[in-house]
Coordinates of C-alpha atoms in Angstrom, one line a residue:
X1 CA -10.4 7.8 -6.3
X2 CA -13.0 6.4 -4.1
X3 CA -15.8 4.6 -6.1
X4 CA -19.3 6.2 -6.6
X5 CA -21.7 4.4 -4.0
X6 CA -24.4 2.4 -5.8
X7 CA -27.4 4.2 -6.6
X8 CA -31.1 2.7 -5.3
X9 CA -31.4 0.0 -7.9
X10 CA -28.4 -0.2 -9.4
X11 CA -28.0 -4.0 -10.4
X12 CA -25.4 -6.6 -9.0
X13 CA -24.8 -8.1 -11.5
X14 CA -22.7 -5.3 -13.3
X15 CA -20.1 -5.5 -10.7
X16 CA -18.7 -8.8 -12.1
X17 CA -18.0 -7.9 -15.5
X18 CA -16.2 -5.0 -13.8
X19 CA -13.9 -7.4 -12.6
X20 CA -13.6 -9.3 -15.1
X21 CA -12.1 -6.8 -17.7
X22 CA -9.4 -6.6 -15.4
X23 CA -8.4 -10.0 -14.7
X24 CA -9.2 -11.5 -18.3
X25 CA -6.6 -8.6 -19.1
X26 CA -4.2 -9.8 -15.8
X27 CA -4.6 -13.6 -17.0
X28 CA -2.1 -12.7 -19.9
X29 CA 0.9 -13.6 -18.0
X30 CA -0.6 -17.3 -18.1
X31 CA 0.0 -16.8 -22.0
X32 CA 4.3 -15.6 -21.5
X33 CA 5.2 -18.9 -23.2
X34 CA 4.2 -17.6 -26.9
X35 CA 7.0 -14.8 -26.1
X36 CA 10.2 -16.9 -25.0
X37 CA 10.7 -18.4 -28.5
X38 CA 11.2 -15.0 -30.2
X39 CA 13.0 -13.8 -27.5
X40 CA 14.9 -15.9 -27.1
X41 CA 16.4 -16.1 -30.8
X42 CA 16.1 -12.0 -31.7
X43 CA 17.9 -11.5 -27.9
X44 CA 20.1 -14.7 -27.5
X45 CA 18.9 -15.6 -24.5
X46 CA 18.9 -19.0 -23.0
X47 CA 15.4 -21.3 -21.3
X48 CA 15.8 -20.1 -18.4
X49 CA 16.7 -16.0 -19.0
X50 CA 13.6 -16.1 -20.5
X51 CA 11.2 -17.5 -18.3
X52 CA 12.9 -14.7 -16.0
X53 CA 10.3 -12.1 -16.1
X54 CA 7.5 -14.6 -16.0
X55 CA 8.9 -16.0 -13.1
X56 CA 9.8 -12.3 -11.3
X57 CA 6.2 -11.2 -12.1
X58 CA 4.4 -14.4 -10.2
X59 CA 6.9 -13.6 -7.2
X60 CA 5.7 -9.7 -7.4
X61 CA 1.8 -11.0 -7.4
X62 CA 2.4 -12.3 -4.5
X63 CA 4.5 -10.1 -3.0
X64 CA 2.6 -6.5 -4.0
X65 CA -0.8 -8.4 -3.1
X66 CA 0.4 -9.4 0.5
X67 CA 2.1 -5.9 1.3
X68 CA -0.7 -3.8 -0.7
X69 CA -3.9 -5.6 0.7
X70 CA -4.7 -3.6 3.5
X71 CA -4.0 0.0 1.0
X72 CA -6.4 -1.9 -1.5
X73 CA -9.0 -2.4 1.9
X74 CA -8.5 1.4 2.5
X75 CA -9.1 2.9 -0.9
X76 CA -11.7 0.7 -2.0
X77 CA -11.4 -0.9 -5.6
X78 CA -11.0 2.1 -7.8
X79 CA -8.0 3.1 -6.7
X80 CA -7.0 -0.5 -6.9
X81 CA -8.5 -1.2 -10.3
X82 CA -6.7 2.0 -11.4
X83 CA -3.1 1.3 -9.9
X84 CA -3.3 -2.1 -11.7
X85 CA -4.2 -0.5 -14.8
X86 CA -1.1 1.7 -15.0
X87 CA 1.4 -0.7 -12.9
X88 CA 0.3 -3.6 -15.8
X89 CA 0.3 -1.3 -18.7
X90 CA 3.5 0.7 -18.5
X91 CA 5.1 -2.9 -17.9
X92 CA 4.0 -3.8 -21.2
X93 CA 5.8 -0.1 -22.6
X94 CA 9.1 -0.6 -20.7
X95 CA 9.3 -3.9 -22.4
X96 CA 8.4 -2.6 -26.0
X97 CA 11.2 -0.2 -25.0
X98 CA 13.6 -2.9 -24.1
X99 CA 12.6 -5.3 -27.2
X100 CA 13.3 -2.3 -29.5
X101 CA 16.9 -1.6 -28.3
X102 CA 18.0 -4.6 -27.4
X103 CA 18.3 -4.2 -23.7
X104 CA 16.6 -7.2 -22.1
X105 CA 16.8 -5.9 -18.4
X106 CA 14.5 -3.0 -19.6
X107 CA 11.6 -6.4 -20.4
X108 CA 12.3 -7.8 -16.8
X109 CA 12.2 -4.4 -14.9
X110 CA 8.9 -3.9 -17.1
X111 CA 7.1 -6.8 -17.5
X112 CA 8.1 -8.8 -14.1
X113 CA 8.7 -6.0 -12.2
X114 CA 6.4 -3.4 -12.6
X115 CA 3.9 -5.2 -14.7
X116 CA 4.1 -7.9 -11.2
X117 CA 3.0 -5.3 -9.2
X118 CA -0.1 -4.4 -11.3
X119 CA -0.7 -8.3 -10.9
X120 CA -0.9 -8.2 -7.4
X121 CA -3.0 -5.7 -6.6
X122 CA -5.4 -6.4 -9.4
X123 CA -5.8 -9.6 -8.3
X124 CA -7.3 -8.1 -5.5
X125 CA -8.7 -5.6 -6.3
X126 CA -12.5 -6.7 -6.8
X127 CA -12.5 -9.7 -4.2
X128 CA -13.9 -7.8 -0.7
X129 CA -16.0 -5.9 -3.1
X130 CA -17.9 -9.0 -4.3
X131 CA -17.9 -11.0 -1.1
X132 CA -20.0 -7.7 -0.1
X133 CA -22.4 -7.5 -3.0
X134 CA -22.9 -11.5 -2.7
X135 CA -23.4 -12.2 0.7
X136 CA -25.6 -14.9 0.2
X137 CA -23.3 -16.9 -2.7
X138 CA -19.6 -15.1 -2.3
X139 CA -18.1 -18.9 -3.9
X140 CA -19.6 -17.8 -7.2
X141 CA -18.9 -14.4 -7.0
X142 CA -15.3 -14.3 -6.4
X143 CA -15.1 -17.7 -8.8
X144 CA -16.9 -15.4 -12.2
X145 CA -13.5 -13.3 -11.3
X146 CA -10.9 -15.3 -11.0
X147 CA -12.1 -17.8 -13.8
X148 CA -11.0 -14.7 -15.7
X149 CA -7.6 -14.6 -14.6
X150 CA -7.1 -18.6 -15.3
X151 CA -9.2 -17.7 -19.0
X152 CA -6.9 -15.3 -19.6
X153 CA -4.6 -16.6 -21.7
X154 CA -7.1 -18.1 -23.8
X155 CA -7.5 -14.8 -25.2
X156 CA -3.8 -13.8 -24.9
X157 CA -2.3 -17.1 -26.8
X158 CA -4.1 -17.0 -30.0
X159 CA -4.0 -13.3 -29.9
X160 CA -0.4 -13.4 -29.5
X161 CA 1.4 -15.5 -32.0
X162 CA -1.2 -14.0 -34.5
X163 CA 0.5 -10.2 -33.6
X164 CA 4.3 -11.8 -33.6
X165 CA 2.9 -13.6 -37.2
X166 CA 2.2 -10.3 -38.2
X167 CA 4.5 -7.6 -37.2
X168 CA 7.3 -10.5 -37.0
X169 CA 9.6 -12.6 -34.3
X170 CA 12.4 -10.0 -34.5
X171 CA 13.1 -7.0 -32.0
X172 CA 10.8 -4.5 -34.0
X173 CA 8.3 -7.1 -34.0
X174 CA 8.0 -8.3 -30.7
X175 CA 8.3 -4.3 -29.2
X176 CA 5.4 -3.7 -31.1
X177 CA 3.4 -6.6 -30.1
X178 CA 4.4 -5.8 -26.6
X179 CA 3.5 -2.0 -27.1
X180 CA -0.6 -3.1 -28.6
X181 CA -0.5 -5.1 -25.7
X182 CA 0.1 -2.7 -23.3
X183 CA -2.6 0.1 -24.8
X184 CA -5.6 -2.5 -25.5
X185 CA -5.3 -3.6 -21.6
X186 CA -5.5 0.0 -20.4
X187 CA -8.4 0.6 -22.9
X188 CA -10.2 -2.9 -21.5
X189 CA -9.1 -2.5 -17.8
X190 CA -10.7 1.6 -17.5
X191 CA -14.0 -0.3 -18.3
X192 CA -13.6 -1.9 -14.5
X193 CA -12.4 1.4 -13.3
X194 CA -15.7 3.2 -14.4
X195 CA -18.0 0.2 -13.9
X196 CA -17.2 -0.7 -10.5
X197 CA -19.5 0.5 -7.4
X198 CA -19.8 0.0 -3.7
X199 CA -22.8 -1.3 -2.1
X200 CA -24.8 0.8 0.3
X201 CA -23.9 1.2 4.1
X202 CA -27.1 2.7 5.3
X203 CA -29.3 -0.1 4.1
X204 CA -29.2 -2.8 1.5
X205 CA -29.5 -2.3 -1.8
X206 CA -30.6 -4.6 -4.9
X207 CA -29.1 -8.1 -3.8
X208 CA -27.6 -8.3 -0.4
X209 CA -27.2 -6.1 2.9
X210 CA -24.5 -3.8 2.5
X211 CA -23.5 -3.8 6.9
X212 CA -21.3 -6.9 7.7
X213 CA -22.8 -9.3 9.8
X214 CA -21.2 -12.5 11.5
X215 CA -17.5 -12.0 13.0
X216 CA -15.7 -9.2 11.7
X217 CA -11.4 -9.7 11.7
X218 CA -8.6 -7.2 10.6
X219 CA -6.2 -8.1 8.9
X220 CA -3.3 -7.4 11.9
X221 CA -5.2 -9.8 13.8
X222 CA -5.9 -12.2 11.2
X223 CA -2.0 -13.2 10.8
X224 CA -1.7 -13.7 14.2
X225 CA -4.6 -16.8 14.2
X226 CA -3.6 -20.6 13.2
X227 CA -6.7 -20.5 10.8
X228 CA -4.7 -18.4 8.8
X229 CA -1.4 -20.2 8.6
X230 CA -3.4 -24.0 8.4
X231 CA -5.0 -21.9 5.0
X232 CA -1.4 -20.9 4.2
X233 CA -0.8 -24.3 4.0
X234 CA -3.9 -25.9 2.4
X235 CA -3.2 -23.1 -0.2
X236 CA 0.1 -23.7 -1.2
X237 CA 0.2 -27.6 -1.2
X238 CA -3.0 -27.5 -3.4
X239 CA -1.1 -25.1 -6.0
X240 CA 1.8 -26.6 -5.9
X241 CA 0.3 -30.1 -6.8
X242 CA -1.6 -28.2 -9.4
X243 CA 1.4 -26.0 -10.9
X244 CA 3.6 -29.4 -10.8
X245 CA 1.4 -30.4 -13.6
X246 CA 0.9 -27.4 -15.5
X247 CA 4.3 -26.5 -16.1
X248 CA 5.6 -29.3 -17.3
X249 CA 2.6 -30.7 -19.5
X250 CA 3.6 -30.9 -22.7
X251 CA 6.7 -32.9 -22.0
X252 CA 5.0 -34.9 -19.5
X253 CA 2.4 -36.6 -21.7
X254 CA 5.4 -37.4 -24.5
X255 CA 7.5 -38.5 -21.7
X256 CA 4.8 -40.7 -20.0
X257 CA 3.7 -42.3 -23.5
X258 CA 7.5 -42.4 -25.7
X259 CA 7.8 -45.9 -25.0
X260 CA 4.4 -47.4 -26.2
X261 CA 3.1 -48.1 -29.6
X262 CA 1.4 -44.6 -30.0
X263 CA 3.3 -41.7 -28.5
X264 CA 2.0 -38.7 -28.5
X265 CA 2.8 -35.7 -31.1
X266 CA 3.9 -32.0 -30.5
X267 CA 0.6 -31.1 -32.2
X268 CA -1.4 -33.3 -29.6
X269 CA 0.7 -32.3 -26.5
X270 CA -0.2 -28.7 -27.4
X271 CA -4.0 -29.5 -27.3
X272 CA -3.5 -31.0 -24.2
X273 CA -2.1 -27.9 -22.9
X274 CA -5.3 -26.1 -23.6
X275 CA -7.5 -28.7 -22.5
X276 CA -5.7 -28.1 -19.0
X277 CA -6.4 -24.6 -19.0
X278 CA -10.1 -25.2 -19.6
X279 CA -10.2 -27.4 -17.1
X280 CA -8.4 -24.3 -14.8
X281 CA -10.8 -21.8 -16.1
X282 CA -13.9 -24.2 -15.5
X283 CA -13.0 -25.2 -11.9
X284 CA -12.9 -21.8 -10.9
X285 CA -16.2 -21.3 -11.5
X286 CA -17.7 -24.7 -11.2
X287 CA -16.0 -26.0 -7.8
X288 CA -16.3 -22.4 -6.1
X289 CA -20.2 -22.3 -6.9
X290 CA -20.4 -25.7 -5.4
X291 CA -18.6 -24.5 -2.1
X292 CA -21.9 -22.3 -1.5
X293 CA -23.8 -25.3 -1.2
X294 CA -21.5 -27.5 0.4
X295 CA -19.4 -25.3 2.4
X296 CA -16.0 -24.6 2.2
X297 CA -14.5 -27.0 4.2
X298 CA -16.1 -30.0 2.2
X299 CA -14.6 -28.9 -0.9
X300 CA -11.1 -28.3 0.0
X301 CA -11.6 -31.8 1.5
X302 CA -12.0 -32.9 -2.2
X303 CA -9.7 -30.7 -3.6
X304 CA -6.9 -32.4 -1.4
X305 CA -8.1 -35.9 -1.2
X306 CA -9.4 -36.7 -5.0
X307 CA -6.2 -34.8 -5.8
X308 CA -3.8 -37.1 -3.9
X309 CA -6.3 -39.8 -5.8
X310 CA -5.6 -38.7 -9.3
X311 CA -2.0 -38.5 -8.4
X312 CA -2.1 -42.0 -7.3
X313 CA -3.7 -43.3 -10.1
X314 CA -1.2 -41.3 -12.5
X315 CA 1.7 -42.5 -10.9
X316 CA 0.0 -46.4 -10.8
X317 CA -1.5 -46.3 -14.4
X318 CA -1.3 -43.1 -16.4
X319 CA 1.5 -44.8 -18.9
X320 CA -0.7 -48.0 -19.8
X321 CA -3.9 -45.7 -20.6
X322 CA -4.1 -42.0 -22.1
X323 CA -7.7 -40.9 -21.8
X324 CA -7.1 -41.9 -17.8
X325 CA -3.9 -39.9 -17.5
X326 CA -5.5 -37.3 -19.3
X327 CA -9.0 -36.7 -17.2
X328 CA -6.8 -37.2 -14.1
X329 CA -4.6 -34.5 -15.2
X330 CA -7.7 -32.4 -16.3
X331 CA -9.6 -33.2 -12.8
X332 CA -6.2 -32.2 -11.1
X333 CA -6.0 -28.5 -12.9
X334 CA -9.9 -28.1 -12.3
X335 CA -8.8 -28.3 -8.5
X336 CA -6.0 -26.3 -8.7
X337 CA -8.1 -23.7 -10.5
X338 CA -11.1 -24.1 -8.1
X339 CA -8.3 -23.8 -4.9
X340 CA -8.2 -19.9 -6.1
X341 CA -11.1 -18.9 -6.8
X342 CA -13.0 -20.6 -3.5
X343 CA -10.0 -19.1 -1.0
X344 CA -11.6 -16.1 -0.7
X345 CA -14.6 -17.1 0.3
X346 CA -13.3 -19.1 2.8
X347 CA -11.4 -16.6 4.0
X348 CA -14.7 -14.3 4.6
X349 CA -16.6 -17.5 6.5
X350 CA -13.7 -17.4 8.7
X351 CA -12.7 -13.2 9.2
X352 CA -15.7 -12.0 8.2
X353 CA -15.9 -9.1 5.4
X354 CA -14.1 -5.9 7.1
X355 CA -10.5 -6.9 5.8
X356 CA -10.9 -9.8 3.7
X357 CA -9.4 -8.2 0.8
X358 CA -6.1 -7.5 2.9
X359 CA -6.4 -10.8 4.2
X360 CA -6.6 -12.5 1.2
X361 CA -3.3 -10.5 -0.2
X362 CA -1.4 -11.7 2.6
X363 CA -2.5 -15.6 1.8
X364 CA -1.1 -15.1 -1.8
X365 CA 2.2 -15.3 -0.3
X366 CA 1.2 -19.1 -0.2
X367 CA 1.3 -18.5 -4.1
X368 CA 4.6 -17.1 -4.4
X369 CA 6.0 -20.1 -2.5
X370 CA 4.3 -22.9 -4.4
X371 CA 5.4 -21.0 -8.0
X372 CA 8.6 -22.0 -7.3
X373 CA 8.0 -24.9 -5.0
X374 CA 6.0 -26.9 -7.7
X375 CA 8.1 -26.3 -10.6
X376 CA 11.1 -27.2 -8.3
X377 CA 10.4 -30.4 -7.3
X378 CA 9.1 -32.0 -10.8
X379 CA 12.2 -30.5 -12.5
X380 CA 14.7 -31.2 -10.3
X381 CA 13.5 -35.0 -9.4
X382 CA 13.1 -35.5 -13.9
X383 CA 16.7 -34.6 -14.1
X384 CA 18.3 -36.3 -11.3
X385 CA 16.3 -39.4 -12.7
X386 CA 17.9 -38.9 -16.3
X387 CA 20.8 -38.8 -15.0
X388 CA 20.2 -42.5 -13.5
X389 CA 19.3 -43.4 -16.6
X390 CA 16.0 -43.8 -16.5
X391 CA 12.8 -42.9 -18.9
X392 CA 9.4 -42.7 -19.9
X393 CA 6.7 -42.3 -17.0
X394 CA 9.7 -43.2 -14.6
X395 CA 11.0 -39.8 -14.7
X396 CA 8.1 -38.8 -13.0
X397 CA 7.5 -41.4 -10.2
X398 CA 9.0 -39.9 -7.1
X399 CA 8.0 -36.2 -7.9
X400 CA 4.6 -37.8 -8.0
X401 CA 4.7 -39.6 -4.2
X402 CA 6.2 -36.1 -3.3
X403 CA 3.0 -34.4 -4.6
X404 CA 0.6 -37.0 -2.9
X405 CA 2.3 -36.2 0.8
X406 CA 1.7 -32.7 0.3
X407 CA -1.6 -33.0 -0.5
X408 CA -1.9 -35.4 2.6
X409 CA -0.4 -32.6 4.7
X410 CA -2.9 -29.8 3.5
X411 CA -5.6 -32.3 3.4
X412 CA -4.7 -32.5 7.4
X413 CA -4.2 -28.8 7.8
X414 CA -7.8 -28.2 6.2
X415 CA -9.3 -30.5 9.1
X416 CA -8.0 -28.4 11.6
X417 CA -9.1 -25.6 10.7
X418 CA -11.7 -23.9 13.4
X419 CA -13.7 -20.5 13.9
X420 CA -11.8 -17.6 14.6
X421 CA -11.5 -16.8 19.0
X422 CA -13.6 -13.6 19.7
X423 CA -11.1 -12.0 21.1
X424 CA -10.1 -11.1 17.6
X425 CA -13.5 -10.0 16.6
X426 CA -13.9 -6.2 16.5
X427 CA -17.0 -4.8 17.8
X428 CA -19.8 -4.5 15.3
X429 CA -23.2 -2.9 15.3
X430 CA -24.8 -6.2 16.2
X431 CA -22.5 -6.7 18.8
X432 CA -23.9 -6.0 22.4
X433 CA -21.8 -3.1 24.3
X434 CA -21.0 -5.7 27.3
X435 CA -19.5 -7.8 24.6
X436 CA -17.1 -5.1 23.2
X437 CA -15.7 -4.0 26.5
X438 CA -15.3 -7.7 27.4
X439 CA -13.2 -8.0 24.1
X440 CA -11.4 -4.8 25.3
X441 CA -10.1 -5.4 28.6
X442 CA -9.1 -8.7 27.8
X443 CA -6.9 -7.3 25.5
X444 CA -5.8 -4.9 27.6
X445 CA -2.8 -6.0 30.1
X446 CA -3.9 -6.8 33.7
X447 CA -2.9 -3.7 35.9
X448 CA -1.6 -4.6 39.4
X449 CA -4.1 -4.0 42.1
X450 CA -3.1 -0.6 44.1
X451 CA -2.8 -1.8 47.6
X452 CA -5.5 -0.9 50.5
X453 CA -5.1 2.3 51.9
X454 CA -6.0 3.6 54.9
X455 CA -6.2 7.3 54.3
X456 CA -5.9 9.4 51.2
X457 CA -4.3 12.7 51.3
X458 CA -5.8 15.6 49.8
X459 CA -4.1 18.8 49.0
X460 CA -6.5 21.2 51.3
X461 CA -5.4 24.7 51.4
X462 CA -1.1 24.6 52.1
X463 CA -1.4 21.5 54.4
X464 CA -2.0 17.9 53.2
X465 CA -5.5 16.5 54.2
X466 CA -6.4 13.3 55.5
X467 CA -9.3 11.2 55.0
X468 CA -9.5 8.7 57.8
X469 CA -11.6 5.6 57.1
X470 CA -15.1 5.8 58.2
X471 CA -16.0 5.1 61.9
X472 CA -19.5 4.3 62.7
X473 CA -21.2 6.5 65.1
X474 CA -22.9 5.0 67.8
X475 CA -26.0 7.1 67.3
X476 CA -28.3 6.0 64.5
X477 CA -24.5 4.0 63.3
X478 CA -24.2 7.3 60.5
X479 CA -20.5 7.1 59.2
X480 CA -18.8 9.7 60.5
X481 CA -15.3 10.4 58.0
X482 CA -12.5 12.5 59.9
X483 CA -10.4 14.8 57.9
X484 CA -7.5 16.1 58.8
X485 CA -6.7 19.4 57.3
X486 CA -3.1 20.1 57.9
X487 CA -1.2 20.5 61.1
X488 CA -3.3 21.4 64.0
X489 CA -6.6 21.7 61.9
X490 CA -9.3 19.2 61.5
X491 CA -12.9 18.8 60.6
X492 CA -15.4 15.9 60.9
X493 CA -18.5 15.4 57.9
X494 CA -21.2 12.9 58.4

């Protein structure tokens, strides 16, 4: 399964649509929502059952990509590209197999279970990859990727509820949806599989050197640093403001303007929704493209701080003016999108290239978390303010403050974020010797020093030996050493 190694000349530039066919086909799950209606009337299921395997398959991203990063590092992005292919695929089967008789664990096993797994480690699949074949602009690179995953359901929405218009919103219906789902996406996710190459290790090929340069740190090692954790956290505070939004959007706008004189309609909440997902899809390219030129730090720093901004001025004006509550929303979603696609780039400033895919699996954890973080907080604060008896853009007021002082916390987290200590670089080739054994035995515990001895015994013959410290000889002061060889024998060498 290992990938064919680039040929002299082979272009760049094919490696991204490589990876694009497999997360424009992994962005689907953004798209879930078109199935819970159906569902939930041919299966009699409630909101919440549901949203179930949506929910279990974000949990397995993160999950699969943190415990399968280092296998993906190992492998390379074949056997990645091709475990995601089956993993997401046969997800889609189990749950035509479960729509068709009825049995709606067989849709969670598939579709959040198995298909969650082929999430995760496509995810990741093509990010070391392209951080190696863009050296010189690895923001854009990784951002043409994962714009696909965010544009995903772009495709996947339309494409959906055209299939369930078709074939129909009962059990047949929906399995067979579900089943053309699951074959196009292994048809359009081989085309990664056999596009996808590997630069060069014995010298560079078209567009970037292929030998890592600049500090180089595994993934072990990478857990074990603060810069790791402080990213945990800028990661998951700017998902979860972003997520806060998305999830709840449609109501949100109709909740913010019910009580002026023009609320907004279903129809116009729904276009709202897919202005926010542009915005997502944009910002993944846009803002990660713009971290190349003004490094990574600076734009997490706007990432964190406009977004605690357009927060602010949601929670101060959004009700008395639409098109503001609307681009603040839109800027917020760009962010969140941007967040994703720049992290791994940073991640490569900071660790260098050797492991960055591992490393990068383990920082989706951050993901996991915020999924249910983000959700959790703007749903749970809207009822418990209902149940006050409250309404409108009140509903929404607290969760809001809650959203700025994350933000505030991961804007704080980013500033403290420093290079990587070399003694968790690994030894490169541009790395002096002296520098690698320096590295080494300060890793190494410190032994205890043996104390001085006076005279070392030597096994001579079948008596113990002696060696006496040297004595100087008064003639010419030669050392003269004094062995003793045994009982009785002895012998002197200058």
């Amino acid at each position: 399964m290992s990938p064919p190694t680039a040929p002299p000349g082979w272009s760049r530039w094919l490696v991204p649509p490589a990876a694009l066919s497999v997360h424009l086909s992994i962005g689907q799950v953004y798209a879930w929502s078109v199935f819970k209606p159906p569902l939930e009337s041919a299966l009699g299921l409630s909101g919440t059952q549901s949203a179930l395997p949506f929910q279990l398959g974000i949990v397995m991203l993160g999950l699969s990509a943190a415990f399968g990063g280092t296998l993906v590092e190992r492998n390379g992005p074949r056997w990645a590209m091709t475990v995601a292919l089956v993993c997401f695929s046969s997800g889609f089967l189990l749950s035509a197999l479960g729509a068709a008789t009825g049995q709606y664990w067989l849709i969670v096993l598939g579709y959040g279970c198995v298909g969650g797994i082929g999430l995760g480690i496509g995810y990741i699949s093509p990010v070391s990859t392209l951080i190696k074949w863009f050296p010189d602009r690895p923001g854009m690179a990784t951002g043409i990727a994962i714009m696909g995953f965010g544009g995903g359901a772009l495709i996947a929405s339309p494409w959906s509820a055209r299939m369930l218009e078709s074939f129909g919103a009962d059990r047949a219906g929906i399995a067979l949806a579900f089943l053309v789902h699951g074959l196009t996406y292994a048809v359009f996710m081989l085309l990664g599989v056999v596009l996808v190459r590997v630069p060069r290790t014995g010298r560079p090929t078209a567009g970037g050197p292929a030998v890592p340069t600049g500090p180089q740190v595994p993934a072990r090692a990478a857990v074990r640093t603060p810069q790791f954790w402080l990213l945990w956290i800028v990661l998951c505070t700017n998902v979860t403001a972003g997520i806060g939004i998305l999830e709840k959007a449609a109501p949100m706008i109709t909740d913010f303007f019910a009580d002026t004189a023009a609320p907004v309609s279903a129809t116009a909440a729904a276009g709202f929704v897919a202005l926010l997902s542009a915005a997502n899809m944009a910002g993944r390219i846009g803002w990660s493209s713009t971290s190349d030129l003004i490094g990574r730090k600076n734009v997490y720093r706007l990432y964190l701080g406009a977004g605690a901004l357009m927060y602010a001025l949601i929670a101060l004006f959004g009700d008395s003016s639409k098109p503001l509550f609307v681009l603040c929303a839109l800027v917020i979603l760009s962010f969140y999108g941007g967040g994703f696609a720049t992290v791994p780039a940073y991640l490569k400033d900071l660790f260098g290239t050797y492991q960055v895919g591992a490393i990068h699996g383990r920082l989706l954890t951050a993901w996991s978390t915020a999924g249910v973080l983000g959700p959790l907080i703007v749903n749970r604060v809207a009822d418990r303010q209902e149940e006050a008896g409250r309404h409108g853009s009140s509903l929404y007021g607290l969760s809001f403050l809650i959203m700025i002082g994350l933000l505030v916390a991961g804007f704080v987290a980013n500033e403290l974020v420093r290079p990587v200590h070399p003694r968790h670089h690994v030894p490169g080739p541009e790395a002096p010797k002296e520098a690698a054994d320096d590295r080494r035995q300060q890793s190494e515990p410190a032994r205890p020093r043996p104390p001085r001895a006076d005279r070392l015994r030597l096994a001579v013959g079948g008596g113990a030996a002696r060696l006496r410290p040297p004595r100087a000889r008064a003639e010419g002061g030669a050392a003269v050493h004094r062995v003793t060889a045994g009982p009785g024998r002895s012998c002197a060498g200058a």
